[in-house]
Amino acid sequence: MTHSIRGRSAVVTGGSKGIGLGIARVLAEAGARVAILSRHGAEAKAAATAIGHGAIGLGADVTSFAAQEQAFAEVARRFGGIDVLCANAGIFPSARLEEMSDADWDHVMDTNLKGSFHSVKAALPYLKASSQGRIVLTSSITGPVTGYPGWSHYAASKAGQLGFMRSAALELASHDITVNAVLPGNIVTEGLADAGADYERTMKASIPLGRLGAVEDIGHAVLYFASREAGFVTGQTLVVDGGQVLPESLQGLG
Ligand code: NAP
């Protein structure tokens, strides 16, 4: 399975750190040519240098369609095309409902939901030309499966990605492009470090497999959806959470 990605060109938005960097590293180590996109071009370039395998880094904000369009054109020029889009860029600032402003709501939606639309739309001309067109969205368990106080805007954006995915999968099926989503549970990333030690401790206690996820756990799920062998799978979700959403009660944790 992992071999069919060899020589394919993949773009990872939000690939400069965290889950995106894990996805980029797994794809690059499996032989893909990887382009890392994030707002800060220098960080994207440094991440590309760190993973090696000919990866490149570019600055491009997912909230701007023009920026995405320009970056994807540059990647296609340098790699000769684009086969795989990993729409991963996302933010998760916390705000309880009473304090949440319209600007807070819009910032999360513009990045997580509209940003996915922007990168998918910018990738389309290249994915249509590919013989292995793949779109893999990074959603979350939060929203599609669970909820968390302070993250109502985030949860709505992550559930929204799945509605977007299902309709996009239908639209793009005639081009042999698949659209799927991974739903990470709690994964150790730089971003999560801001949530604090208490958050990490309680989360770990609620995960049946007894650990938080590694970014590579998500990378391997993405690699499956990106592979040639997953060519008959579209519009689907894969929860990667160590079993966190399974227990019906605390006793269910065994
Ligand atoms: P992270 O460590 O904070 O990394 C976020 C990445 O997205 C960075 O590369 C960041 O780079 C980029 N980014 C942020 N805003 C952007 C924008 N407007 N345009 C382009 N790039 C942008 O976060 P993470 O934990 O890896 O999360 C990645 C994805 O996984 C998100 O979609 C998140 O919702 C999802 N997720 C994470 C977890 C978890 O436990 N960590 C769980 C479920 C789902 P710049 O700052 O340079 O732009």
PDB file of N, CA, C and O in Angstrom, residues 170-196:
ATOM      1  N   LEU A 170     -19.041  13.468  -4.167  1.00  0.00           N
ATOM      2  CA  LEU A 170     -19.974  13.169  -5.262  1.00  0.00           C
ATOM      3  C   LEU A 170     -19.620  13.961  -6.514  1.00  0.00           C
ATOM      4  O   LEU A 170     -19.605  13.424  -7.620  1.00  0.00           O
ATOM      5  N   GLU A 171     -19.334  15.258  -6.316  1.00  0.00           N
ATOM      6  CA  GLU A 171     -18.999  16.096  -7.481  1.00  0.00           C
ATOM      7  C   GLU A 171     -17.748  15.623  -8.205  1.00  0.00           C
ATOM      8  O   GLU A 171     -17.651  15.721  -9.420  1.00  0.00           O
ATOM      9  N   LEU A 172     -16.789  15.118  -7.440  1.00  0.00           N
ATOM     10  CA  LEU A 172     -15.475  14.831  -8.029  1.00  0.00           C
ATOM     11  C   LEU A 172     -15.299  13.370  -8.429  1.00  0.00           C
ATOM     12  O   LEU A 172     -14.278  13.006  -9.026  1.00  0.00           O
ATOM     13  N   ALA A 173     -16.312  12.547  -8.129  1.00  0.00           N
ATOM     14  CA  ALA A 173     -16.191  11.112  -8.432  1.00  0.00           C
ATOM     15  C   ALA A 173     -15.987  10.875  -9.931  1.00  0.00           C
ATOM     16  O   ALA A 173     -15.223   9.987 -10.321  1.00  0.00           O
ATOM     17  N   SER A 174     -16.635  11.679 -10.752  1.00  0.00           N
ATOM     18  CA  SER A 174     -16.518  11.455 -12.197  1.00  0.00           C
ATOM     19  C   SER A 174     -15.105  11.766 -12.701  1.00  0.00           C
ATOM     20  O   SER A 174     -14.738  11.392 -13.808  1.00  0.00           O
ATOM     21  N   HIS A 175     -14.323  12.464 -11.878  1.00  0.00           N
ATOM     22  CA  HIS A 175     -12.920  12.732 -12.231  1.00  0.00           C
ATOM     23  C   HIS A 175     -11.987  11.729 -11.548  1.00  0.00           C
ATOM     24  O   HIS A 175     -10.766  11.903 -11.549  1.00  0.00           O
ATOM     25  N   ASP A 176     -12.574  10.715 -10.919  1.00  0.00           N
ATOM     26  CA  ASP A 176     -11.777   9.696 -10.215  1.00  0.00           C
ATOM     27  C   ASP A 176     -10.981  10.297  -9.055  1.00  0.00           C
ATOM     28  O   ASP A 176      -9.928   9.777  -8.692  1.00  0.00           O
ATOM     29  N   ILE A 177     -11.492  11.400  -8.511  1.00  0.00           N
ATOM     30  CA  ILE A 177     -10.844  12.007  -7.342  1.00  0.00           C
ATOM     31  C   ILE A 177     -11.617  11.554  -6.105  1.00  0.00           C
ATOM     32  O   ILE A 177     -12.849  11.686  -6.068  1.00  0.00           O
ATOM     33  N   THR A 178     -10.910  11.004  -5.125  1.00  0.00           N
ATOM     34  CA  THR A 178     -11.585  10.612  -3.885  1.00  0.00           C
ATOM     35  C   THR A 178     -11.416  11.712  -2.837  1.00  0.00           C
ATOM     36  O   THR A 178     -10.420  12.451  -2.853  1.00  0.00           O
ATOM     37  N   VAL A 179     -12.406  11.829  -1.960  1.00  0.00           N
ATOM     38  CA  VAL A 179     -12.371  12.831  -0.886  1.00  0.00           C
ATOM     39  C   VAL A 179     -12.750  12.130   0.418  1.00  0.00           C
ATOM     40  O   VAL A 179     -13.867  11.619   0.546  1.00  0.00           O
ATOM     41  N   ASN A 180     -11.815  12.067   1.345  1.00  0.00           N
ATOM     42  CA  ASN A 180     -12.041  11.391   2.618  1.00  0.00           C
ATOM     43  C   ASN A 180     -11.531  12.258   3.761  1.00  0.00           C
ATOM     44  O   ASN A 180     -10.883  13.279   3.522  1.00  0.00           O
ATOM     45  N   ALA A 181     -11.821  11.832   4.986  1.00  0.00           N
ATOM     46  CA  ALA A 181     -11.373  12.627   6.142  1.00  0.00           C
ATOM     47  C   ALA A 181     -10.855  11.738   7.260  1.00  0.00           C
ATOM     48  O   ALA A 181     -11.427  10.677   7.529  1.00  0.00           O
ATOM     49  N   VAL A 182      -9.786  12.189   7.889  1.00  0.00           N
ATOM     50  CA  VAL A 182      -9.347  11.557   9.138  1.00  0.00           C
ATOM     51  C   VAL A 182      -9.879  12.401  10.292  1.00  0.00           C
ATOM     52  O   VAL A 182      -9.933  13.630  10.209  1.00  0.00           O
ATOM     53  N   LEU A 183     -10.290  11.717  11.359  1.00  0.00           N
ATOM     54  CA  LEU A 183     -10.807  12.387  12.553  1.00  0.00           C
ATOM     55  C   LEU A 183      -9.871  12.065  13.721  1.00  0.00           C
ATOM     56  O   LEU A 183     -10.041  11.037  14.402  1.00  0.00           O
ATOM     57  N   PRO A 184      -8.862  12.935  13.940  1.00  0.00           N
ATOM     58  CA  PRO A 184      -7.937  12.643  15.040  1.00  0.00           C
ATOM     59  C   PRO A 184      -8.617  12.835  16.390  1.00  0.00           C
ATOM     60  O   PRO A 184      -9.486  13.710  16.555  1.00  0.00           O
ATOM     61  N   GLY A 185      -8.175  12.018  17.340  1.00  0.00           N
ATOM     62  CA  GLY A 185      -8.526  12.263  18.740  1.00  0.00           C
ATOM     63  C   GLY A 185      -7.499  13.232  19.285  1.00  0.00           C
ATOM     64  O   GLY A 185      -7.159  14.215  18.633  1.00  0.00           O
ATOM     65  N   ASN A 186      -6.980  12.944  20.468  1.00  0.00           N
ATOM     66  CA  ASN A 186      -6.000  13.857  21.058  1.00  0.00           C
ATOM     67  C   ASN A 186      -4.588  13.440  20.691  1.00  0.00           C
ATOM     68  O   ASN A 186      -4.115  12.382  21.076  1.00  0.00           O
ATOM     69  N   ILE A 187      -3.960  14.310  19.944  1.00  0.00           N
ATOM     70  CA  ILE A 187      -2.650  14.040  19.370  1.00  0.00           C
ATOM     71  C   ILE A 187      -1.646  15.017  19.979  1.00  0.00           C
ATOM     72  O   ILE A 187      -1.965  16.203  20.135  1.00  0.00           O
ATOM     73  N   VAL A 188      -0.489  14.533  20.310  1.00  0.00           N
ATOM     74  CA  VAL A 188       0.534  15.415  20.897  1.00  0.00           C
ATOM     75  C   VAL A 188       1.109  16.321  19.804  1.00  0.00           C
ATOM     76  O   VAL A 188       1.721  15.843  18.860  1.00  0.00           O
ATOM     77  N   THR A 189       0.863  17.627  19.948  1.00  0.00           N
ATOM     78  CA  THR A 189       1.389  18.615  19.001  1.00  0.00           C
ATOM     79  C   THR A 189       1.776  19.874  19.762  1.00  0.00           C
ATOM     80  O   THR A 189       1.379  20.061  20.920  1.00  0.00           O
ATOM     81  N   GLU A 190       2.488  20.752  19.078  1.00  0.00           N
ATOM     82  CA  GLU A 190       2.835  22.050  19.675  1.00  0.00           C
ATOM     83  C   GLU A 190       1.555  22.805  20.037  1.00  0.00           C
ATOM     84  O   GLU A 190       1.474  23.447  21.076  1.00  0.00           O
ATOM     85  N   GLY A 191       0.569  22.731  19.157  1.00  0.00           N
ATOM     86  CA  GLY A 191      -0.687  23.459  19.372  1.00  0.00           C
ATOM     87  C   GLY A 191      -1.380  23.006  20.642  1.00  0.00           C
ATOM     88  O   GLY A 191      -1.930  23.815  21.396  1.00  0.00           O
ATOM     89  N   LEU A 192      -1.355  21.712  20.916  1.00  0.00           N
ATOM     90  CA  LEU A 192      -2.052  21.166  22.083  1.00  0.00           C
ATOM     91  C   LEU A 192      -1.351  21.560  23.381  1.00  0.00           C
ATOM     92  O   LEU A 192      -1.977  21.629  24.442  1.00  0.00           O
ATOM     93  N   ALA A 193      -0.037  21.829  23.283  1.00  0.00           N
ATOM     94  CA  ALA A 193       0.725  22.198  24.479  1.00  0.00           C
ATOM     95  C   ALA A 193       0.112  23.427  25.150  1.00  0.00           C
ATOM     96  O   ALA A 193       0.121  23.551  26.378  1.00  0.00           O
ATOM     97  N   ASP A 194      -0.492  24.333  24.338  1.00  0.00           N
ATOM     98  CA  ASP A 194      -1.125  25.539  24.887  1.00  0.00           C
ATOM     99  C   ASP A 194      -2.335  25.199  25.763  1.00  0.00           C
ATOM    100  O   ASP A 194      -2.749  26.003  26.589  1.00  0.00           O
ATOM    101  N   ALA A 195      -2.928  24.022  25.559  1.00  0.00           N
ATOM    102  CA  ALA A 195      -4.119  23.649  26.315  1.00  0.00           C
ATOM    103  C   ALA A 195      -3.769  23.305  27.771  1.00  0.00           C
ATOM    104  O   ALA A 195      -4.652  23.260  28.624  1.00  0.00           O
ATOM    105  N   GLY A 196      -2.497  23.056  28.089  1.00  0.00           N
ATOM    106  CA  GLY A 196      -2.068  22.866  29.468  1.00  0.00           C
ATOM    107  C   GLY A 196      -1.949  21.412  29.900  1.00  0.00           C
ATOM    108  O   GLY A 196      -2.517  20.508  29.289  1.00  0.00           O
TER     109      GLY A 196
END
